[in-house]
Short mmCIF file of C-alpha atoms in Angstrom, two decimals:
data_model
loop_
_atom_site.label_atom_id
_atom_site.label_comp_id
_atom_site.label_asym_id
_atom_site.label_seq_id
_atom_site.Cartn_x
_atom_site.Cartn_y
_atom_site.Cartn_z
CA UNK A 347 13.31 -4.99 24.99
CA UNK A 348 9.82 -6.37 25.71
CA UNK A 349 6.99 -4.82 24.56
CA UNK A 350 6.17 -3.12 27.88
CA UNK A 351 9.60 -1.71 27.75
CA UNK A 352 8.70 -0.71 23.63
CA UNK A 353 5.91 0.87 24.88
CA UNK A 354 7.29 3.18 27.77
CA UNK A 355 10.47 3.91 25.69
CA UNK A 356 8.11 5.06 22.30
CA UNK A 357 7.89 8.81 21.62
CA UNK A 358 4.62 10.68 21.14
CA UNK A 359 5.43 13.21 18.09
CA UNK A 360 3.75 15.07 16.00
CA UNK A 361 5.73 13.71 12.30
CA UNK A 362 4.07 14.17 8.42
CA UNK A 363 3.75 11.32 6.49
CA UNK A 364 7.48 11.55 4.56
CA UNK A 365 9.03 12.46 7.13
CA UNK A 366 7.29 9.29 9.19
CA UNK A 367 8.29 6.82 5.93
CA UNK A 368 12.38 8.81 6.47
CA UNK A 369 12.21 8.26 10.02
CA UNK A 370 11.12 4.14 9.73
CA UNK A 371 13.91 4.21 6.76
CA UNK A 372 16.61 5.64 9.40
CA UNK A 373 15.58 2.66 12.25
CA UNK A 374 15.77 -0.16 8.84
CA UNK A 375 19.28 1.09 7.90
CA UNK A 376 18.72 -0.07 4.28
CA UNK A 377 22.56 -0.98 2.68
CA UNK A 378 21.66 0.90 -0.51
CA UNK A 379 18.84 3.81 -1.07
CA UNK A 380 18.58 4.66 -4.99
CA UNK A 381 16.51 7.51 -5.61
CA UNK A 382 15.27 10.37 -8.18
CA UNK A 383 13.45 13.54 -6.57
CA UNK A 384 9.59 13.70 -7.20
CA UNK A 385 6.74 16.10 -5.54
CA UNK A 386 5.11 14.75 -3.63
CA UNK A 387 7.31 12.08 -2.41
CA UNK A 388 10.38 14.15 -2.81
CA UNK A 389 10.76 14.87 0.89
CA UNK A 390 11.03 11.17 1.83
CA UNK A 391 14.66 10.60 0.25
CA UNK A 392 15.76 14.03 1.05
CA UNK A 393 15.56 13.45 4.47
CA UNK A 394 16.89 10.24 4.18
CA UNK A 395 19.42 11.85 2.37
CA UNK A 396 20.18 13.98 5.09
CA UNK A 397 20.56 11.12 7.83
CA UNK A 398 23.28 9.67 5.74
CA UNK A 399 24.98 12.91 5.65
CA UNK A 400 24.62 13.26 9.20
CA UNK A 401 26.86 9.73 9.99
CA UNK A 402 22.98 8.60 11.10
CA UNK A 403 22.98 5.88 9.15
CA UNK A 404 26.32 3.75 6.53
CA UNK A 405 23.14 3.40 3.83
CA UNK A 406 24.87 3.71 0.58
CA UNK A 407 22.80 6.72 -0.98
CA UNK A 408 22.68 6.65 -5.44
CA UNK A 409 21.39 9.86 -6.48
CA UNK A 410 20.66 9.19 -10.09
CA UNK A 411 19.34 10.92 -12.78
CA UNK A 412 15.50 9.18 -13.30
CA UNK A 413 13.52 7.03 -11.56
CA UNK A 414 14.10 4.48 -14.45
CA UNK A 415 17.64 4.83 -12.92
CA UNK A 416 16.73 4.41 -9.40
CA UNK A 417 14.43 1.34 -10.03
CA UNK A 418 17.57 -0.22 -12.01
CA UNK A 419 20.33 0.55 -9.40
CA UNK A 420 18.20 -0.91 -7.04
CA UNK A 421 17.46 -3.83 -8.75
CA UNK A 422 21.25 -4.01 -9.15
CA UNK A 423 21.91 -3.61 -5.32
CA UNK A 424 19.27 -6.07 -4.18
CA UNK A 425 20.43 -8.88 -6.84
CA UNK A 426 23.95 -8.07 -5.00
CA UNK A 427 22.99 -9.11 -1.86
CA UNK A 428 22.05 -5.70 -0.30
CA UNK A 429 18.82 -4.55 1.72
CA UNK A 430 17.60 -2.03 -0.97
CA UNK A 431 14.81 1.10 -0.50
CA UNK A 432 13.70 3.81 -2.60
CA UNK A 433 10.91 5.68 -3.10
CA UNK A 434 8.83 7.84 -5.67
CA UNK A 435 5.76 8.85 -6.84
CA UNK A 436 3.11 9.55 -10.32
CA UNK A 437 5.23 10.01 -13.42
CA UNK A 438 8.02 8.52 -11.56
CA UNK A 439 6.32 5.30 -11.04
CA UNK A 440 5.28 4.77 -14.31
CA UNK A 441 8.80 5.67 -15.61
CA UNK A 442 9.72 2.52 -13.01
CA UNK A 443 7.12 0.89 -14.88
CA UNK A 444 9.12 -1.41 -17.23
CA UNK A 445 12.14 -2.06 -14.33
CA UNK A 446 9.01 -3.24 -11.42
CA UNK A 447 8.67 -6.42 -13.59
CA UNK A 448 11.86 -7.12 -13.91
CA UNK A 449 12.26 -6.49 -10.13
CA UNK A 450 9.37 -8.92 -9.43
CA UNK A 451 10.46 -11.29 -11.87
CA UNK A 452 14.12 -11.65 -10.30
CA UNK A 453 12.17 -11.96 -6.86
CA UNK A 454 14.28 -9.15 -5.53
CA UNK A 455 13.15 -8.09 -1.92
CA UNK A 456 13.26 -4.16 -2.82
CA UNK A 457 10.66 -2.25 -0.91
CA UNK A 458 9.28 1.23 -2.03
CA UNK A 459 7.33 3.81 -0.45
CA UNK A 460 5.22 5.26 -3.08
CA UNK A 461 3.42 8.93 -2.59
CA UNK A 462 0.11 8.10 -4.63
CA UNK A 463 -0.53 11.06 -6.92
CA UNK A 464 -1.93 11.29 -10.00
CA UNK A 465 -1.08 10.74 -13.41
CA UNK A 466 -0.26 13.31 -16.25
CA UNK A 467 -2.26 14.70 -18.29
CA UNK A 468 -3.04 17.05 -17.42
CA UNK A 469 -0.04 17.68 -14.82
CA UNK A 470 -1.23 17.74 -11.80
CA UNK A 471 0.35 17.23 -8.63
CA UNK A 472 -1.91 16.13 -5.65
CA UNK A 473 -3.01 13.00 -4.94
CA UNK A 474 -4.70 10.03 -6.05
CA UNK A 475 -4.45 6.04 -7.31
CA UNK A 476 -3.86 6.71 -10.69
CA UNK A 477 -0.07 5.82 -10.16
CA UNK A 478 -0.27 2.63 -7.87
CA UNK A 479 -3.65 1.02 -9.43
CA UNK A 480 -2.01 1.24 -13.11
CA UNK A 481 1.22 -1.21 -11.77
CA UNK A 482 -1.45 -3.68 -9.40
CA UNK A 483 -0.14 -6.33 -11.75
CA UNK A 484 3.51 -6.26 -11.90
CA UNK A 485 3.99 -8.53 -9.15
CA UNK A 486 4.45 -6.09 -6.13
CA UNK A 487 2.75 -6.23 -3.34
CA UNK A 488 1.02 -3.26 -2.05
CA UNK A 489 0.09 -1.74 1.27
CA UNK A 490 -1.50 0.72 1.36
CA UNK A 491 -1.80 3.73 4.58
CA UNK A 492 -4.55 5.55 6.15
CA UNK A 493 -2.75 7.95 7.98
CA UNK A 494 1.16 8.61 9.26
CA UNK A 495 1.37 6.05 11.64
CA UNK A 496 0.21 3.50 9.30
CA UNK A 497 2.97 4.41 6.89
CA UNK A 498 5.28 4.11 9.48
CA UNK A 499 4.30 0.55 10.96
CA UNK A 500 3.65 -0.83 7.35
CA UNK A 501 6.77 0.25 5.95
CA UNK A 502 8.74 -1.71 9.26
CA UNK A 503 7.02 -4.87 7.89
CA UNK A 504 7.52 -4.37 4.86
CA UNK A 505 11.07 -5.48 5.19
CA UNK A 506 10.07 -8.88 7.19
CA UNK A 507 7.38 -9.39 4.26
CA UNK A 508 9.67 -9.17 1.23
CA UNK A 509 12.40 -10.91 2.13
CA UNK A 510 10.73 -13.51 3.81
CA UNK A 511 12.94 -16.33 2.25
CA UNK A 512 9.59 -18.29 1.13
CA UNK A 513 8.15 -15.01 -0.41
CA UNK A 514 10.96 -13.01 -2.03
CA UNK A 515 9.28 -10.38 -3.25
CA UNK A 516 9.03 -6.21 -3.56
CA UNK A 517 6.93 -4.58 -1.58
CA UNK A 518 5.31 -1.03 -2.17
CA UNK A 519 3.76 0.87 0.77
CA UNK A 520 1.70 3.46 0.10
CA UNK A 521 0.74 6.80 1.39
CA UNK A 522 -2.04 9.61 0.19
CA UNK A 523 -0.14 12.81 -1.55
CA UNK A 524 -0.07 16.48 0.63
CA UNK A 525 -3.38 14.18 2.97
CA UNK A 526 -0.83 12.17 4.24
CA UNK A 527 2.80 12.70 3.03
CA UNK A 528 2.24 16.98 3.70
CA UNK A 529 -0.32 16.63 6.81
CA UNK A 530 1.17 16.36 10.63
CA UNK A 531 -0.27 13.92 12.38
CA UNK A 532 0.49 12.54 16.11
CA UNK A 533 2.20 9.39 15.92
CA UNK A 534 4.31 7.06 18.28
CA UNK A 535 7.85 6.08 17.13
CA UNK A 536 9.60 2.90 18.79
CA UNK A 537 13.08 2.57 19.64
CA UNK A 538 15.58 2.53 17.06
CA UNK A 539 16.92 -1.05 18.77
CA UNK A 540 13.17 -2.34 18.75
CA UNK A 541 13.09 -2.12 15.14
CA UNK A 542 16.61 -3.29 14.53
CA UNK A 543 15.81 -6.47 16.11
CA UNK A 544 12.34 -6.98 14.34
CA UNK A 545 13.56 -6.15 11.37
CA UNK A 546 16.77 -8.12 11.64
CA UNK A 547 19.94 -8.75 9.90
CA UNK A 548 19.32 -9.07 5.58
CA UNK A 549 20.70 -12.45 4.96
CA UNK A 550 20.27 -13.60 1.26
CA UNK A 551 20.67 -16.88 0.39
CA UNK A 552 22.47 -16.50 -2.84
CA UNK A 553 23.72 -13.08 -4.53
CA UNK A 554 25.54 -12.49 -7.21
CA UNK A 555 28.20 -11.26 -5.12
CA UNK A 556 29.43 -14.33 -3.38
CA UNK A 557 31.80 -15.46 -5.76
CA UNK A 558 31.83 -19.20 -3.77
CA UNK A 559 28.38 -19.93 -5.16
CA UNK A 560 28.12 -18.51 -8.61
CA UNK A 561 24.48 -18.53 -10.58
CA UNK A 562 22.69 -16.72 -13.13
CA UNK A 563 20.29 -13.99 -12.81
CA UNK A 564 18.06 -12.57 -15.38
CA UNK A 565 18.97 -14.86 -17.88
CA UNK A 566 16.89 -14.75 -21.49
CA UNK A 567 13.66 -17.11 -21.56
CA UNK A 568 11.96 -18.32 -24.48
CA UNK A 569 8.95 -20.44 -25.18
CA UNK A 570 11.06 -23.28 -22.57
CA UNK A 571 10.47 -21.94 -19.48
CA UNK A 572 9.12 -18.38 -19.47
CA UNK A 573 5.40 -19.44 -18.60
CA UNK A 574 7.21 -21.61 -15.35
CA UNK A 575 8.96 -18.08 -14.18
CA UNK A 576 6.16 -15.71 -14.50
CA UNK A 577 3.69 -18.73 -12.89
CA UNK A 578 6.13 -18.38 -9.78
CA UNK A 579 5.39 -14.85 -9.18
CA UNK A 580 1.60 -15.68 -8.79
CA UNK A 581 2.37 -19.11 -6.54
CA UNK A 582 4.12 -16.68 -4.44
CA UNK A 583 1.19 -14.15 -4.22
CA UNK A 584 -0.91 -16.92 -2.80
CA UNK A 585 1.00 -17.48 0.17
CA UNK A 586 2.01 -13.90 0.53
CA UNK A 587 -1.36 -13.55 2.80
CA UNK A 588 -0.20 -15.86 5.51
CA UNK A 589 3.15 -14.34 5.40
CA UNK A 590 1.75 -10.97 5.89
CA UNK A 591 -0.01 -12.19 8.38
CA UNK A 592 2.45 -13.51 10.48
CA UNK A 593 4.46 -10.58 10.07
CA UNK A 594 1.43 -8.46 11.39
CA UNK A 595 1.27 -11.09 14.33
CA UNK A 596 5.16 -10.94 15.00
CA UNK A 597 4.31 -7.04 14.71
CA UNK A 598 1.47 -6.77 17.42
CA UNK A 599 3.50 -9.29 19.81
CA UNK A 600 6.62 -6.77 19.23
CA UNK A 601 4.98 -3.28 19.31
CA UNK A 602 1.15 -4.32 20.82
CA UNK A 603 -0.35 -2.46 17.14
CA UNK A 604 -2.83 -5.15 15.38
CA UNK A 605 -3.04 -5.51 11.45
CA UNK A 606 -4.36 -7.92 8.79
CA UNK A 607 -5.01 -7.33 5.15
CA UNK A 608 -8.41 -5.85 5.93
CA UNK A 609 -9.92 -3.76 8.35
CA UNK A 610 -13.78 -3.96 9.13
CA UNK A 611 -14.82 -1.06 11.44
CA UNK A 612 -18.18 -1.40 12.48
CA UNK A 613 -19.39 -4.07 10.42
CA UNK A 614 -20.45 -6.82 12.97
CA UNK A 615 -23.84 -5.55 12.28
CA UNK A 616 -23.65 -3.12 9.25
CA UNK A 617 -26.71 -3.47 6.94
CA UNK A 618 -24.42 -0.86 4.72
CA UNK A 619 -20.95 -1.09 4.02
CA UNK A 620 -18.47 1.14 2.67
CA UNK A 621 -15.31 -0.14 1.20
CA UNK A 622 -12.65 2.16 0.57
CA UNK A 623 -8.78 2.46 0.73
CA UNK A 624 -6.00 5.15 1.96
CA UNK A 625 -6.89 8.39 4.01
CA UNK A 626 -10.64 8.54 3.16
CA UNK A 627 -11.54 5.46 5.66
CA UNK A 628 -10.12 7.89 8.15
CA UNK A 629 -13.08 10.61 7.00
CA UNK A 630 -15.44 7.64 6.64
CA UNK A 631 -15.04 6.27 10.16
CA UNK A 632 -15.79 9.50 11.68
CA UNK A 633 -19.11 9.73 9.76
CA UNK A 634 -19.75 6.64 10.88
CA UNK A 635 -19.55 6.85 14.08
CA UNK A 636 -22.24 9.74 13.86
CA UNK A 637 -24.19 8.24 12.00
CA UNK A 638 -24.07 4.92 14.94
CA UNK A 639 -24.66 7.63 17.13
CA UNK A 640 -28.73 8.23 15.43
CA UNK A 641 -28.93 4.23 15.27
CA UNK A 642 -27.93 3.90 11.86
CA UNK A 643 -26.32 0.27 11.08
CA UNK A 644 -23.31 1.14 9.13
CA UNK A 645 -19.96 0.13 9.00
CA UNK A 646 -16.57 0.37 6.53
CA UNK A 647 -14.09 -2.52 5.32
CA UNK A 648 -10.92 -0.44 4.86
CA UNK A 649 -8.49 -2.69 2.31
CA UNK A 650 -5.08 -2.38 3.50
CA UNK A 651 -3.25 -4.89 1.34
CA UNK A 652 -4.80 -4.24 -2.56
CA UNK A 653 -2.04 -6.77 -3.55
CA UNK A 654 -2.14 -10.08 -3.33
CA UNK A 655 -6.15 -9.29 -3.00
CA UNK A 656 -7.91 -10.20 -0.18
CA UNK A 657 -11.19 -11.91 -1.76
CA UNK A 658 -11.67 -14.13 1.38
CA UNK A 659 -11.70 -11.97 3.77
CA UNK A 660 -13.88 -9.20 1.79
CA UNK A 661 -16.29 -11.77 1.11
CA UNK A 662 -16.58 -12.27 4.82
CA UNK A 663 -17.13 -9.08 5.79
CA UNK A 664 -19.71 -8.49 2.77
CA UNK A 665 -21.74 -11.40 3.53
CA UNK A 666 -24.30 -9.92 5.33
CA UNK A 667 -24.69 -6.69 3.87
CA UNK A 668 -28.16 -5.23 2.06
CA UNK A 669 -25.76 -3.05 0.18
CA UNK A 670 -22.28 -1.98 -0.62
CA UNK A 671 -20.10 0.98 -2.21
CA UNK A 672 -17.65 0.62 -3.08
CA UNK A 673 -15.22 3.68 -3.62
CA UNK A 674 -11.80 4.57 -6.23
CA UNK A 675 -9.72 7.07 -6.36
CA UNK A 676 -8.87 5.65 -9.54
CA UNK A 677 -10.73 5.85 -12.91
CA UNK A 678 -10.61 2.40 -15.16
CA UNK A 679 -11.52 4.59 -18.12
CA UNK A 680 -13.24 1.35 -19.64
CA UNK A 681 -16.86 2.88 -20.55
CA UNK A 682 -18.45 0.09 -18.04
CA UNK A 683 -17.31 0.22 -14.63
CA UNK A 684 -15.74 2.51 -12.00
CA UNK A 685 -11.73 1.48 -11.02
CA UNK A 686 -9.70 -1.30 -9.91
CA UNK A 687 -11.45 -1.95 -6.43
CA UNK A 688 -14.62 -2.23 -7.65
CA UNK A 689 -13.91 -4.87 -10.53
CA UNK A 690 -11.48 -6.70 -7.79
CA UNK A 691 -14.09 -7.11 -5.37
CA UNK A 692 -17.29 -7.15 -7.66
CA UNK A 693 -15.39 -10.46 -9.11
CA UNK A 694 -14.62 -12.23 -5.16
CA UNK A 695 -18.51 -11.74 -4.25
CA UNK A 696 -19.79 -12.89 -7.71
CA UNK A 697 -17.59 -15.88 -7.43
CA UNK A 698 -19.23 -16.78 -3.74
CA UNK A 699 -22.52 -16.21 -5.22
CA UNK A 700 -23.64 -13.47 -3.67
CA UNK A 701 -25.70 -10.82 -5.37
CA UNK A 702 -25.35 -8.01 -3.22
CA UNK A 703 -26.63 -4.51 -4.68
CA UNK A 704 -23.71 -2.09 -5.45
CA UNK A 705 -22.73 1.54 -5.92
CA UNK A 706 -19.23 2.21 -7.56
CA UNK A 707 -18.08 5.44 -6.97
CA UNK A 708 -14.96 7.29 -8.28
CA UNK A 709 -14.04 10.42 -5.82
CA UNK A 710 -10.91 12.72 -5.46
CA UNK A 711 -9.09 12.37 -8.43
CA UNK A 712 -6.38 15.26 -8.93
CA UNK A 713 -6.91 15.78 -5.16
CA UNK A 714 -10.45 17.12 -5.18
CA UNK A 715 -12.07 16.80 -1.82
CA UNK A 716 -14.13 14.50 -0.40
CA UNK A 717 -15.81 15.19 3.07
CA UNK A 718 -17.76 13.92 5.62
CA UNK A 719 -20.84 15.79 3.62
CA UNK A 720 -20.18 13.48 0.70
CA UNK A 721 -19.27 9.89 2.20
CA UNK A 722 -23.03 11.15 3.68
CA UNK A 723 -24.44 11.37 0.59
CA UNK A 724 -23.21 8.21 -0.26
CA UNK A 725 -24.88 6.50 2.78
CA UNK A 726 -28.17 8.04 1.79
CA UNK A 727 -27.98 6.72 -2.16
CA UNK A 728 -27.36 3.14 -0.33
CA UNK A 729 -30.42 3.62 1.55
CA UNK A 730 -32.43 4.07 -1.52
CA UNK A 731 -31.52 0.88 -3.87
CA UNK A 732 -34.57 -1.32 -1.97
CA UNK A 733 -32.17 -4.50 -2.63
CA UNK A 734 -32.27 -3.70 -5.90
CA UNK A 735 -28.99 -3.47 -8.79
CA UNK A 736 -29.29 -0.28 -10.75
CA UNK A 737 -28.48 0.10 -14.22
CA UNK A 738 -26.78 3.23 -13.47
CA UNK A 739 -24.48 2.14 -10.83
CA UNK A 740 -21.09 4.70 -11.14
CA UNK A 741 -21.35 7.80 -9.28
CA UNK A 742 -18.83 10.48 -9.47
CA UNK A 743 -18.46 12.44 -6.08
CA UNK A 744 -17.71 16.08 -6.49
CA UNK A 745 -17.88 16.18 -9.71
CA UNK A 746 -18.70 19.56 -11.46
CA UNK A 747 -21.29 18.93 -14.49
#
């Protein structure tokens, strides 16, 4: 099919965010899908779950009995040779937590769809980046979704990113809790052949089970050659951009829908720039585009790909700003700064040598709303710096006092 043909053949439906991430998991056909039940990602292998009972799909389903399980079986499957899913969420990452390095460290292309929520205590169950941000550095890279049909393309190149035979590794894609994995969005789905063929055939060059070509995997390292393994997970993460990239390009050629690891909306001219991840960019556009409306020169850079981190290309799009905030739905708890985004991209500008006044906010944690009301009120408290770096830099949004 060409992509006119994609195009005319793609439905228009109406699809929440799980059911979305099931529905690009059916058109993969993963060989094995290992998974433990977890609000609010819980609908996402249930479905799935259901397509293999259905004759749907020949995915090999493990139901297992923790999400330390499900990471393990998976890494199991994938070191056999087999295109391997799963996905999970919160306390069910971090229970992962200890089996995600070891996945990364085998270079095992397992990709994940991960409902952010955040982290106990207290339990709570709606969303944030607790989960995600705490594992930015256990060599996975991660995607991360604005909105249903984001989770639905990014999870479809996922599996061209992570086993891209130079690459080789996981890949987590990532979707806002009940704002995105509970919400019902319109959304276009392609033809299940369409993303057979772009996804392809998995064809591992070695795995433990061909028994012609025997090698070890996992084997112990000591003070000999540990530093040499590890240091290949972070050569890899440096040319994991222009493999993204070319996925996105092989992506837009296929299905005629453009990505890149960033996304600057309105920013040609922006004298104030918002930079933000997940479902609030889609709230932040929207006040933007008011605010264009009364001549105001604003503008977003929405980071798609957190991991490997973009520094170029944020750079780029910062240049020319008077001033930036920058906003987490994460909490570093380190008595200095605001969460992982901020010290990420506060390090890429100071290394260019830019000195670019900046607000660090922390907003929705637990859930808690933010609106167009308070992305505002952010706008406004950019206004005010006068290109000058306060001392009291971290805002909390919605914060009761």
């Amino acid at each position: 099919m060409n992509i006119n043909e994609i195009k005319e053949n793609q439905q228009l439906v109406a699809r929440t965010g799980n059911e979305a991430v099931a529905e690009a998991m059916r058109q993969i056909k993963p060989d094995v899908v290992a998974a433990y039940p977890i609000t609010p990602a819980t609908e996402i292998v249930q479905i799935f779950s259901q397509f293999v009972a259905d004759g749907l799909v020949l995915t090999e389903f493990v139901p297992v009995e923790s999400e330390h399980s499900a990471m393990s079986a998976c890494i199991g499957a994938s070191a056999a040779g087999a295109r391997t899913m799963t996905g999970t969420s919160s306390q069910g990452l971090a229970l992962m937590t200890e089996m995600l390095y070891i996945a990364s460290g085998l270079r095992l292309p397992i990709v994940m769809a991960v409902v952010n929520r955040s982290l106990s205590s207290p339990i709570n169950i709606h969303g944030d980046h607790a989960d995600t941000m705490s594992v930015r550095d256990s060599g996975w890279i991660q995607i991360y979704s604005e909105n249903s049909q984001e989770a639905y393309d990014n999870l479809i190149q996922a599996i061209r990113i992570a086993e891209n035979p130079k690459l080789r590794l996981p890949v987590m894609v990532t979707t806002d809790g009940f704002i995105i994995s509970h919400c019902l969005e319109a959304m276009k789905i392609f033809p299940d052949e369409a993303v057979e063929k772009f996804v392809g055939i998995y064809k591992p060059e070695r795995y433990l089970l061909d028994v012609d070509h025997p090698y070890t995997l996992g084997a112990m390292d000591l003070q000999d050659y540990y530093f040499e393994h590890r240091h290949q997970i972070a050569e890899a993460m440096k040319i994991a951009p222009k493999i993204i990239q070319e996925v996105a390009a092989s992506f837009a050629e296929n299905f005629g829908r453009k990505y890149d690891l960033i996304e600057t909306y309105q920013c040609s001219d922006a004298e104030y720039i918002i930079v933000a991840i997940g479902s609030v960019c889609g709230t932040t556009k929207e006040v933007i585009d008011n605010l264009r409306k009364s001549g105001e020169k604003v503008g977003l850079l929405k980071i798609r790909v957190f991991r490997p981190f973009p520094a170029g290309e944020i750079v780029t799009a910062l240049r020319s700003a008077k001033a930036i905030a920058i906003l987490d739905r994460a909490d570093a708890n380190n008595g200095f700064s605001s969460g992982p985004l901020f010290a990420d991209t506060t390090s890429a500008l100071y290394l260019a040598g830019l000195r670019i006044p900046i607000l660090a906010y922390v907003y929705g944690l637990g859930g808690r709303d933010i609106t167009t009301e308070h992305i505002i009120q952010v706008y406004e408290e950019l206004k005010k710096l006068s290109g000058k770096q306060p001392e009291n830099f971290v805002r909390y949004i919605n914060l009761r006092e």
